[in-house]
Tab-separated table of C-alpha atoms and ligand atoms in Angstrom:
chain	number	residue	atom	x	y	z
A	1	UNK	CA	92.690	57.194	4.967
A	2	UNK	CA	92.045	60.904	5.403
A	3	UNK	CA	88.807	62.309	6.676
A	4	UNK	CA	87.612	63.333	3.202
A	5	UNK	CA	87.890	59.768	1.939
A	6	UNK	CA	86.145	58.397	4.978
A	7	UNK	CA	83.195	60.798	4.973
A	8	UNK	CA	82.474	61.930	1.516
A	9	UNK	CA	78.744	61.496	1.049
A	10	UNK	CA	76.418	64.481	1.119
A	11	UNK	CA	72.713	63.766	1.530
A	12	UNK	CA	70.561	66.406	-0.152
A	13	UNK	CA	66.901	66.834	0.708
A	14	UNK	CA	65.043	69.175	-1.662
A	15	UNK	CA	61.452	70.340	-1.322
A	16	UNK	CA	59.233	68.833	-4.021
A	17	UNK	CA	58.910	71.954	-6.169
A	18	UNK	CA	60.901	72.682	-9.271
A	19	UNK	CA	62.085	76.149	-8.227
A	20	UNK	CA	63.696	74.519	-5.169
A	21	UNK	CA	64.815	71.208	-6.676
A	22	UNK	CA	66.815	72.897	-9.455
A	23	UNK	CA	69.158	74.944	-7.225
A	24	UNK	CA	69.517	71.990	-4.830
A	25	UNK	CA	70.704	69.775	-7.677
A	26	UNK	CA	72.977	72.554	-8.905
A	27	UNK	CA	74.457	72.638	-5.409
A	28	UNK	CA	74.895	68.858	-5.678
A	29	UNK	CA	76.789	69.303	-8.941
A	30	UNK	CA	79.038	71.953	-7.424
A	31	UNK	CA	79.851	69.687	-4.460
A	32	UNK	CA	80.296	66.632	-6.687
A	33	UNK	CA	82.912	68.562	-8.652
A	34	UNK	CA	84.746	69.097	-5.344
A	35	UNK	CA	84.939	65.350	-4.725
A	36	UNK	CA	81.798	64.546	-2.723
A	37	UNK	CA	79.338	61.765	-3.550
A	38	UNK	CA	75.766	62.946	-3.758
A	39	UNK	CA	72.673	61.164	-2.515
A	40	UNK	CA	69.347	62.879	-3.186
A	41	UNK	CA	66.414	61.940	-0.995
A	42	UNK	CA	63.066	62.635	-2.575
A	43	UNK	CA	59.399	61.914	-2.152
A	44	UNK	CA	57.280	60.049	-4.675
A	45	UNK	CA	55.955	63.069	-6.486
A	46	UNK	CA	59.216	64.862	-7.052
A	47	UNK	CA	60.250	65.347	-10.656
A	48	UNK	CA	63.907	64.728	-10.013
A	49	UNK	CA	64.262	61.049	-10.815
A	50	UNK	CA	62.810	61.434	-14.296
A	51	UNK	CA	65.696	63.755	-15.107
A	52	UNK	CA	68.364	61.790	-13.257
A	53	UNK	CA	70.229	61.243	-16.542
A	54	UNK	CA	71.318	64.887	-16.243
A	55	UNK	CA	73.014	64.114	-12.946
A	56	UNK	CA	75.404	61.222	-13.581
A	57	UNK	CA	76.869	59.753	-10.425
A	58	UNK	CA	74.034	61.030	-8.204
A	59	UNK	CA	72.326	58.391	-6.115
A	60	UNK	CA	68.554	58.877	-5.772
A	61	UNK	CA	66.576	57.452	-2.861
A	62	UNK	CA	62.803	57.699	-2.529
A	63	UNK	CA	61.158	57.924	0.865
A	64	UNK	CA	57.602	56.938	1.558
A	65	UNK	CA	55.407	59.988	1.388
A	66	UNK	CA	52.219	59.898	3.337
A	67	UNK	CA	50.873	62.942	1.540
A	68	UNK	CA	49.777	62.707	-2.060
A	69	UNK	CA	50.134	65.429	-4.657
A	70	UNK	CA	46.383	66.053	-4.558
A	71	UNK	CA	46.778	67.127	-0.926
A	72	UNK	CA	48.811	70.090	-2.175
A	73	UNK	CA	45.785	71.400	-4.064
A	74	UNK	CA	43.454	70.683	-1.144
A	75	UNK	CA	45.560	72.144	1.650
A	76	UNK	CA	47.450	74.943	-0.112
A	77	UNK	CA	51.231	75.344	0.005
A	78	UNK	CA	51.743	76.371	3.638
A	79	UNK	CA	49.542	73.798	5.383
A	80	UNK	CA	50.862	71.156	3.001
A	81	UNK	CA	54.463	71.954	4.022
A	82	UNK	CA	53.589	71.810	7.727
A	83	UNK	CA	51.900	68.422	7.270
A	84	UNK	CA	54.640	67.094	5.017
A	85	UNK	CA	57.173	67.832	7.748
A	86	UNK	CA	55.058	66.046	10.342
A	87	UNK	CA	54.576	62.955	8.229
A	88	UNK	CA	58.078	62.636	6.773
A	89	UNK	CA	60.161	62.581	9.950
A	90	UNK	CA	59.940	58.830	10.578
A	91	UNK	CA	60.459	57.741	6.983
A	92	UNK	CA	63.467	60.019	6.698
A	93	UNK	CA	64.995	58.565	9.865
A	94	UNK	CA	64.454	55.058	8.406
A	95	UNK	CA	66.088	56.177	5.184
A	96	UNK	CA	69.181	57.533	6.957
A	97	UNK	CA	69.397	54.352	9.069
A	98	UNK	CA	69.318	52.293	5.844
A	99	UNK	CA	71.973	54.454	4.172
A	100	UNK	CA	74.253	54.116	7.179
A	101	UNK	CA	73.706	50.368	7.198
A	102	UNK	CA	74.335	49.906	3.470
A	103	UNK	CA	77.185	52.299	2.978
A	104	UNK	CA	78.870	52.530	6.343
A	105	UNK	CA	79.117	55.810	8.138
A	106	UNK	CA	80.296	57.821	5.157
A	107	UNK	CA	77.730	60.620	5.467
A	108	UNK	CA	79.595	63.897	5.883
A	109	UNK	CA	76.488	66.031	6.136
A	110	UNK	CA	72.754	66.313	5.483
A	111	UNK	CA	71.932	69.453	3.520
A	112	UNK	CA	68.215	70.137	3.597
A	113	UNK	CA	65.964	72.745	2.039
A	114	UNK	CA	64.960	75.164	4.802
A	115	UNK	CA	61.330	74.036	4.362
A	116	UNK	CA	62.259	70.363	4.944
A	117	UNK	CA	63.040	70.966	8.611
A	118	UNK	CA	61.968	67.417	9.552
A	119	UNK	CA	65.552	66.447	8.623
A	120	UNK	CA	66.781	68.104	11.813
A	121	UNK	CA	65.406	65.248	13.948
A	122	UNK	CA	67.299	62.563	11.990
A	123	UNK	CA	70.518	64.607	12.049
A	124	UNK	CA	70.207	64.857	15.827
A	125	UNK	CA	69.313	61.201	16.348
A	126	UNK	CA	72.206	59.885	14.245
A	127	UNK	CA	74.556	62.618	15.369
A	128	UNK	CA	75.165	63.779	11.803
A	129	UNK	CA	76.122	67.333	10.849
A	130	UNK	CA	73.404	69.247	9.055
A	131	UNK	CA	73.300	72.416	6.977
A	132	UNK	CA	70.263	74.441	5.941
A	133	UNK	CA	69.897	75.399	2.292
A	134	UNK	CA	67.809	78.398	1.320
A	135	UNK	CA	66.840	78.643	-2.334
A	136	UNK	CA	65.178	82.006	-1.796
A	137	UNK	CA	66.682	85.425	-1.195
A	138	UNK	CA	68.532	86.320	1.999
A	139	UNK	CA	65.982	89.090	2.512
A	140	UNK	CA	63.207	86.505	2.495
A	141	UNK	CA	65.186	84.593	5.102
A	142	UNK	CA	65.328	87.775	7.224
A	143	UNK	CA	61.593	88.316	6.747
A	144	UNK	CA	60.686	84.817	7.877
A	145	UNK	CA	62.861	85.303	10.925
A	146	UNK	CA	61.090	88.585	11.719
A	147	UNK	CA	57.656	86.991	11.171
A	148	UNK	CA	58.562	84.052	13.395
A	149	UNK	CA	58.798	86.461	16.342
A	150	UNK	CA	55.409	88.098	15.739
A	151	UNK	CA	51.937	87.163	16.829
A	152	UNK	CA	49.563	86.566	13.905
A	153	UNK	CA	46.482	88.170	15.513
A	154	UNK	CA	48.366	91.243	16.680
A	155	UNK	CA	50.055	91.566	13.289
A	156	UNK	CA	46.668	91.570	11.488
A	157	UNK	CA	45.407	94.356	13.748
A	158	UNK	CA	48.650	96.361	13.534
A	159	UNK	CA	48.624	96.173	9.770
A	160	UNK	CA	45.310	98.009	9.621
A	161	UNK	CA	47.266	101.118	10.629
A	162	UNK	CA	48.795	102.796	7.533
A	163	UNK	CA	51.625	104.238	9.648
A	164	UNK	CA	52.567	100.778	10.842
A	165	UNK	CA	52.516	99.471	7.276
A	166	UNK	CA	55.123	102.053	6.271
A	167	UNK	CA	57.312	101.513	9.328
A	168	UNK	CA	60.766	100.051	8.657
A	169	UNK	CA	61.271	96.575	10.181
A	170	UNK	CA	63.811	96.466	13.042
A	171	UNK	CA	65.963	99.216	11.515
A	172	UNK	CA	66.344	96.990	8.499
A	173	UNK	CA	65.948	99.533	5.729
A	174	UNK	CA	64.341	99.391	3.145
A	175	UNK	CA	62.115	96.584	4.461
A	176	UNK	CA	58.784	97.973	5.691
A	177	UNK	CA	56.165	95.970	7.552
A	178	UNK	CA	53.975	96.017	4.459
A	179	UNK	CA	56.796	94.338	2.500
A	180	UNK	CA	56.894	91.290	4.760
A	181	UNK	CA	55.902	88.344	2.577
A	182	UNK	CA	52.514	87.460	4.030
A	183	UNK	CA	50.005	88.029	1.237
A	184	UNK	CA	48.453	85.294	-0.869
A	185	UNK	CA	49.888	82.504	1.261
A	186	UNK	CA	46.793	81.358	3.176
A	187	UNK	CA	45.911	81.895	6.868
A	188	UNK	CA	48.458	84.007	8.768
A	189	UNK	CA	48.398	81.608	11.716
A	190	UNK	CA	49.725	78.782	9.509
A	191	UNK	CA	52.245	81.009	7.789
A	192	UNK	CA	53.655	82.212	11.110
A	193	UNK	CA	53.857	78.623	12.372
A	194	UNK	CA	55.839	77.665	9.262
A	195	UNK	CA	58.106	80.708	9.744
A	196	UNK	CA	58.792	79.635	13.353
A	197	UNK	CA	59.713	76.125	12.239
A	198	UNK	CA	61.855	77.285	9.317
A	199	UNK	CA	63.680	79.866	11.461
A	200	UNK	CA	64.518	77.249	14.078
A	201	UNK	CA	68.019	76.204	13.077
A	202	UNK	CA	67.894	73.053	15.241
A	203	UNK	CA	71.370	71.462	15.196
A	204	UNK	CA	72.356	72.929	11.828
A	205	UNK	CA	75.894	74.259	11.844
A	206	UNK	CA	75.627	76.561	8.807
A	207	UNK	CA	73.278	77.874	6.156
A	208	UNK	CA	73.871	78.018	2.414
A	209	UNK	CA	71.955	80.679	0.487
A	210	UNK	CA	71.533	80.853	-3.267
A	211	UNK	CA	72.361	84.532	-3.379
A	212	UNK	CA	75.293	86.836	-3.997
A	213	UNK	CA	76.776	89.223	-1.433
A	214	UNK	CA	76.709	92.181	-3.797
A	215	UNK	CA	72.924	91.854	-4.120
A	216	UNK	CA	72.047	91.414	-0.456
A	217	UNK	CA	74.978	92.322	1.756
A	218	UNK	CA	72.916	93.951	4.533
A	219	UNK	CA	70.499	90.985	4.719
A	220	UNK	CA	73.438	88.589	4.943
A	221	UNK	CA	75.136	90.553	7.738
A	222	UNK	CA	71.843	90.748	9.601
A	223	UNK	CA	71.407	86.975	9.345
A	224	UNK	CA	74.958	86.181	10.492
A	225	UNK	CA	74.344	88.264	13.598
A	226	UNK	CA	70.868	87.017	14.425
A	227	UNK	CA	71.148	83.343	13.537
A	228	UNK	CA	74.704	82.941	14.778
A	229	UNK	CA	75.827	80.303	12.311
A	230	UNK	CA	78.023	80.865	9.249
A	231	UNK	CA	76.138	81.873	6.103
A	232	UNK	CA	77.484	80.801	2.729
A	233	UNK	CA	76.144	82.962	-0.127
A	234	UNK	CA	77.346	80.833	-3.042
A	235	UNK	CA	74.949	81.867	-5.796
A	236	UNK	CA	73.784	82.196	-8.398
A	237	UNK	CA	74.077	78.437	-8.447
A	238	UNK	CA	73.229	78.200	-12.135
A	239	UNK	CA	76.520	80.068	-12.691
A	240	UNK	CA	78.503	78.271	-9.993
A	241	UNK	CA	77.561	74.791	-11.150
A	242	UNK	CA	78.097	74.602	-14.851
A	243	UNK	CA	76.758	73.465	-17.166
A	244	UNK	CA	73.231	74.295	-15.977
A	245	UNK	CA	70.753	71.568	-16.857
A	246	UNK	CA	67.011	71.683	-17.021
A	247	UNK	CA	64.835	69.179	-15.185
A	248	UNK	CA	62.115	69.311	-17.790
A	249	UNK	CA	62.026	69.172	-21.550
A	250	UNK	CA	62.558	72.696	-22.924
A	251	UNK	CA	61.209	73.758	-26.307
A	252	UNK	CA	64.291	75.039	-28.103
A	253	UNK	CA	62.419	75.983	-31.287
A	254	UNK	CA	62.098	79.506	-29.892
A	255	UNK	CA	65.832	80.088	-30.354
A	256	UNK	CA	65.397	79.956	-34.111
A	257	UNK	CA	62.615	82.513	-33.814
A	258	UNK	CA	64.773	84.702	-31.545
A	259	UNK	CA	67.610	84.520	-34.084
A	260	UNK	CA	65.359	86.366	-36.531
A	261	UNK	CA	64.540	89.257	-34.166
A	262	UNK	CA	66.398	92.559	-33.797
A	263	UNK	CA	68.869	92.936	-30.912
A	264	UNK	CA	67.214	93.784	-27.564
A	265	UNK	CA	63.765	93.987	-29.175
A	266	UNK	CA	62.017	91.004	-27.576
A	267	UNK	CA	60.185	90.959	-24.269
A	268	UNK	CA	60.278	87.502	-22.699
A	269	UNK	CA	57.175	86.658	-20.631
A	270	UNK	CA	57.071	83.864	-18.057
A	271	UNK	CA	55.464	83.372	-14.659
A	272	UNK	CA	57.491	80.362	-13.534
A	273	UNK	CA	56.446	76.853	-12.723
A	274	UNK	CA	53.687	77.261	-10.132
A	275	UNK	CA	51.633	80.435	-10.588
A	276	UNK	CA	48.062	80.144	-11.871
A	277	UNK	CA	46.563	82.975	-13.889
A	278	UNK	CA	43.038	84.181	-14.574
A	279	UNK	CA	41.924	83.928	-18.199
A	280	UNK	CA	40.841	87.581	-18.134
A	281	UNK	CA	44.313	88.815	-17.126
A	282	UNK	CA	45.958	86.603	-19.730
A	283	UNK	CA	43.781	88.115	-22.449
A	284	UNK	CA	44.631	91.642	-21.289
A	285	UNK	CA	48.322	90.717	-21.375
A	286	UNK	CA	47.870	89.321	-24.892
A	287	UNK	CA	46.280	92.583	-26.108
A	288	UNK	CA	48.821	94.758	-24.295
A	289	UNK	CA	51.783	92.834	-25.670
A	290	UNK	CA	50.428	93.027	-29.218
A	291	UNK	CA	49.556	96.739	-28.924
A	292	UNK	CA	53.079	97.533	-27.685
A	293	UNK	CA	54.420	96.589	-31.114
A	294	UNK	CA	57.377	94.820	-29.537
A	295	UNK	CA	57.958	91.170	-30.456
A	296	UNK	CA	57.372	88.857	-27.509
A	297	UNK	CA	58.277	85.336	-26.458
A	298	UNK	CA	55.604	84.052	-24.123
A	299	UNK	CA	55.682	80.899	-22.019
A	300	UNK	CA	52.188	79.626	-21.231
A	301	UNK	CA	52.617	76.586	-19.032
A	302	UNK	CA	50.012	73.819	-19.498
A	303	UNK	CA	47.602	73.994	-16.581
A	304	UNK	CA	48.525	77.572	-15.648
A	305	UNK	CA	45.259	79.002	-16.997
A	306	UNK	CA	41.947	77.239	-16.374
A	307	UNK	CA	40.525	75.785	-19.578
A	308	UNK	CA	43.457	76.929	-21.697
A	309	UNK	CA	44.761	74.454	-24.204
A	310	UNK	CA	47.176	76.257	-26.483
A	311	UNK	CA	46.669	79.637	-28.162
A	312	UNK	CA	43.788	78.210	-30.193
A	313	UNK	CA	41.825	78.553	-26.927
A	314	UNK	CA	42.050	82.349	-27.247
A	315	UNK	CA	39.261	84.085	-29.182
A	316	UNK	CA	40.146	83.816	-32.872
A	317	UNK	CA	41.245	87.439	-33.387
A	318	UNK	CA	43.529	87.276	-30.312
A	319	UNK	CA	44.979	83.955	-31.345
A	320	UNK	CA	45.799	85.314	-34.814
A	321	UNK	CA	47.257	88.564	-33.466
A	322	UNK	CA	49.407	86.684	-30.924
A	323	UNK	CA	50.762	84.257	-33.510
A	324	UNK	CA	51.530	87.129	-35.906
A	325	UNK	CA	53.465	89.240	-33.410
A	326	UNK	CA	54.844	86.844	-30.882
A	327	UNK	CA	55.929	83.304	-30.178
A	328	UNK	CA	54.077	81.212	-27.604
A	329	UNK	CA	55.471	78.018	-26.112
A	330	UNK	CA	54.915	75.709	-23.158
A	331	UNK	CA	58.403	75.806	-21.725
A	332	UNK	CA	61.460	77.803	-22.728
A	333	UNK	CA	65.147	77.183	-22.092
A	334	UNK	CA	64.958	80.261	-19.867
A	335	UNK	CA	68.635	80.836	-19.148
A	336	UNK	CA	69.492	80.567	-22.841
A	337	UNK	CA	66.578	82.835	-23.764
A	338	UNK	CA	67.605	85.531	-21.269
A	339	UNK	CA	71.152	85.369	-22.623
A	340	UNK	CA	70.019	85.721	-26.258
A	341	UNK	CA	71.015	89.052	-27.887
A	342	UNK	CA	67.431	89.607	-29.124
A	343	UNK	CA	65.977	89.672	-25.598
A	344	UNK	CA	65.745	93.127	-24.052
A	345	UNK	CA	63.316	92.659	-21.156
A	346	UNK	CA	61.657	90.074	-18.921
A	347	UNK	CA	58.018	90.192	-17.762
A	348	UNK	CA	58.280	88.025	-14.674
A	349	UNK	CA	56.378	86.839	-11.602
A	350	UNK	CA	59.661	87.427	-9.728
A	351	UNK	CA	60.474	83.955	-8.459
A	352	UNK	CA	63.990	84.090	-7.003
A	353	UNK	CA	65.530	81.834	-9.669
A	354	UNK	CA	64.080	83.993	-12.431
A	355	UNK	CA	65.472	87.117	-10.790
A	356	UNK	CA	68.970	85.668	-10.469
A	357	UNK	CA	68.854	84.381	-14.045
A	358	UNK	CA	67.704	87.754	-15.362
A	359	UNK	CA	70.362	89.705	-13.454
A	360	UNK	CA	73.007	87.216	-14.556
A	361	UNK	CA	72.229	88.157	-18.163
A	362	UNK	CA	71.781	91.880	-17.501
A	363	UNK	CA	68.110	91.834	-18.529
A	364	UNK	CA	65.830	94.463	-16.901
A	365	UNK	CA	62.416	93.387	-15.671
A	366	UNK	CA	58.718	94.165	-15.523
A	367	UNK	CA	57.534	92.672	-12.248
A	368	UNK	CA	54.086	91.189	-11.872
A	369	UNK	CA	54.413	89.275	-8.580
A	370	UNK	CA	51.576	87.121	-7.268
A	371	UNK	CA	52.299	86.474	-3.599
A	372	UNK	CA	54.404	87.558	-0.645
A	373	UNK	CA	57.867	86.261	-1.458
A	374	UNK	CA	57.627	87.366	-5.076
A	375	UNK	CA	56.378	90.810	-4.002
A	376	UNK	CA	59.396	91.275	-1.781
A	377	UNK	CA	61.704	90.264	-4.638
A	378	UNK	CA	59.889	92.724	-6.912
A	379	UNK	CA	60.368	95.484	-4.347
A	380	UNK	CA	64.130	94.844	-4.484
A	381	UNK	CA	64.121	94.878	-8.299
A	382	UNK	CA	62.319	98.218	-8.307
A	383	UNK	CA	63.661	100.093	-5.285
A	384	UNK	CA	67.017	98.594	-4.332
A	385	UNK	CA	68.668	97.469	-7.565
A	386	UNK	CA	66.493	99.748	-9.763
A	387	UNK	CA	66.598	97.334	-12.693
A	388	UNK	CA	62.871	97.208	-13.335
A	389	UNK	CA	59.489	98.214	-11.983
A	390	UNK	CA	56.279	96.691	-10.736
A	391	UNK	CA	52.908	96.513	-12.416
A	392	UNK	CA	50.686	96.769	-9.375
A	393	UNK	CA	47.005	96.328	-8.635
A	394	UNK	CA	44.781	93.297	-8.363
A	395	UNK	CA	43.835	93.571	-12.019
A	396	UNK	CA	45.889	94.637	-14.977
A	397	UNK	CA	44.438	96.013	-18.186
A	398	UNK	CA	45.792	96.068	-21.745
A	399	UNK	CA	46.715	99.784	-21.653
A	400	UNK	CA	48.863	99.245	-18.563
A	401	UNK	CA	50.584	96.267	-20.168
A	402	UNK	CA	51.298	98.268	-23.313
A	403	UNK	CA	52.614	101.230	-21.272
A	404	UNK	CA	54.810	98.954	-19.156
A	405	UNK	CA	56.372	97.243	-22.175
A	406	UNK	CA	57.119	100.589	-23.848
A	407	UNK	CA	58.477	102.040	-20.606
A	408	UNK	CA	60.986	99.194	-20.335
A	409	UNK	CA	61.812	98.531	-23.969
A	410	UNK	CA	61.538	101.942	-25.631
A	411	UNK	CA	61.761	104.785	-23.092
A	412	UNK	CA	64.905	106.420	-21.754
A	413	UNK	CA	63.953	105.237	-18.270
A	414	UNK	CA	64.172	101.605	-19.420
A	415	UNK	CA	67.646	102.242	-20.815
A	416	UNK	CA	68.775	103.329	-17.332
A	417	UNK	CA	67.369	100.125	-15.856
A	418	UNK	CA	69.215	98.077	-18.437
A	419	UNK	CA	72.442	99.926	-17.708
A	420	UNK	CA	72.183	99.094	-14.012
A	421	UNK	CA	71.266	95.487	-14.826
A	422	UNK	CA	74.408	95.209	-16.957
A	423	UNK	CA	76.541	96.539	-14.100
A	424	UNK	CA	75.069	93.874	-11.802
A	425	UNK	CA	75.674	91.231	-14.463
A	426	UNK	CA	79.395	92.012	-14.377
A	427	UNK	CA	79.382	91.900	-10.574
A	428	UNK	CA	77.743	88.479	-10.619
A	429	UNK	CA	80.258	87.206	-13.143
A	430	UNK	CA	83.077	88.447	-10.942
A	431	UNK	CA	81.539	86.867	-7.847
A	432	UNK	CA	81.685	83.323	-9.251
A	433	UNK	CA	85.234	83.677	-10.648
A	434	UNK	CA	88.344	82.739	-8.688
A	435	UNK	CA	88.643	85.213	-5.816
A	436	UNK	CA	85.005	86.370	-6.090
A	437	UNK	CA	82.675	86.332	-3.090
A	438	UNK	CA	80.546	83.334	-4.148
A	439	UNK	CA	83.624	81.437	-5.291
A	440	UNK	CA	85.271	82.030	-1.921
A	441	UNK	CA	82.099	81.156	-0.018
A	442	UNK	CA	81.873	77.835	-1.876
A	443	UNK	CA	85.527	77.197	-1.088
A	444	UNK	CA	84.921	77.886	2.599
A	445	UNK	CA	81.849	75.667	2.586
A	446	UNK	CA	83.778	72.784	1.014
A	447	UNK	CA	86.582	73.157	3.552
A	448	UNK	CA	84.090	73.072	6.365
A	449	UNK	CA	82.237	70.030	4.910
A	450	UNK	CA	85.536	68.166	4.632
A	451	UNK	CA	86.211	68.545	8.319
A	452	UNK	CA	82.729	67.572	9.537
B	501	UDP	N1	61.866	77.852	-16.174
B	501	UDP	C1	62.361	77.440	-17.403
B	501	UDP	N2	61.538	77.542	-18.483
B	501	UDP	C2	60.279	78.025	-18.424
B	501	UDP	C3	59.793	78.454	-17.173
B	501	UDP	C4	60.619	78.358	-16.076
B	501	UDP	O1	63.514	77.010	-17.516
B	501	UDP	O2	59.617	78.063	-19.447
B	501	UDP	C5	62.759	77.760	-14.994
B	501	UDP	C6	63.430	79.093	-14.729
B	501	UDP	O3	64.622	79.189	-15.488
B	501	UDP	C7	63.661	79.041	-13.232
B	501	UDP	C8	62.534	78.164	-12.726
B	501	UDP	O4	61.999	77.487	-13.841
B	501	UDP	O5	64.911	78.435	-12.954
B	501	UDP	C9	61.449	78.977	-12.057
B	501	UDP	O6	61.858	79.293	-10.780
B	501	UDP	P1	61.410	80.626	-10.057
B	501	UDP	O7	62.068	80.647	-8.723
B	501	UDP	O8	61.668	81.794	-10.916
B	501	UDP	O9	59.840	80.506	-9.936
B	501	UDP	P2	58.848	79.352	-9.394
B	501	UDP	O10	58.589	78.467	-10.536
B	501	UDP	O11	59.541	78.666	-8.253
B	501	UDP	O12	57.644	80.140	-8.981
């Protein structure tokens, strides 16, 4: 029996958030197609199991979670992650012990989301290889590494100095100190603690990143040098692992509506699966979108706006205007929407998946990021790839929204952004084809997993 037959199981441990679960399961699909068996370990409040029919052959195991979903609201994302790691270590060790008992020692490797670092202890105890998986950009990985070396109190004081804010981080152009993803994520002390934990590679022998070399080559080289383990940029995983499948029920009725719109005329608006918005900003966006005279497809996720229960919750004149000029839905088949010929722009919160999906379809973006990581992504969209621009400021008004939509969808400047987005689209396509960088990285990863 060769080594591959003997050790063919990969244990995947995603973080319980949709933007992380999706690429982890896509990674599972890619590895399954290379002959590995996939076991997914999840907590009680993950959404994965409900959609397990999309992942035939995957084996799902639930570990006891000592933190309930309501704790997430109470503690906020960062403190919740720190606590989740503290309370999950023992149950994960028990789970691995059980798997080894039931299935023999066929575990080739544990691949865990970088934020699920509690897995490191079980890998060490059972002497199993482990690999870190980052579902965010390589530049965010760099930033967390930089933050992990800083002192929170000193950083707060330093950042009061405008010169320091503009200073480039460790010769890592174009990243300035003010770009480091710290805002909107709770107390700095907690954030820095999480960065220290996440940057600690423990016994991991490699890291997989859902990115593409052509988008972030300098960040990837920096990481290889600093972290001293192989990096596998195998993204965008929604292109690597086909066919992409959604975890939640998408409303496909919007495709019919899109079919009736002119080519490249529609602005698609979505702020992802987590962000919460103020009613006032949503109303300004509604007015701005309508005043721009461009048709729009707008995802308003249930629960994303306090007190909002469908567009009937808008004042009557807004509700009428929105239904006349746009199409509002609770959840769109985003990848399909971005690939539709009628879509010419994406108003986005700049989650990493959304960025990859938009670039993969050559769609330029209006960036309205909410917190640190998204702001850094938006900075790359605007200043590095130049395929969109940011709408900045703590508040946005209807005139700004209208101007932004026209700038992207009507002005010459927007055409330039689209042109560059289309060039990147071709590069991404080439990267996942035989001989492309992501294709080769996946090949290398598989070879390495087979010899673990
Ligand atoms: N998504 C979708 N339909 C929607 C809204 C979101 O399919 O109506 C998907 C989107 O394609 C992306 C993910 O949800 O894959 C959002 O991930 P991202 O990293 O952009 O943001 P997050 O939700 O993590 O903030």
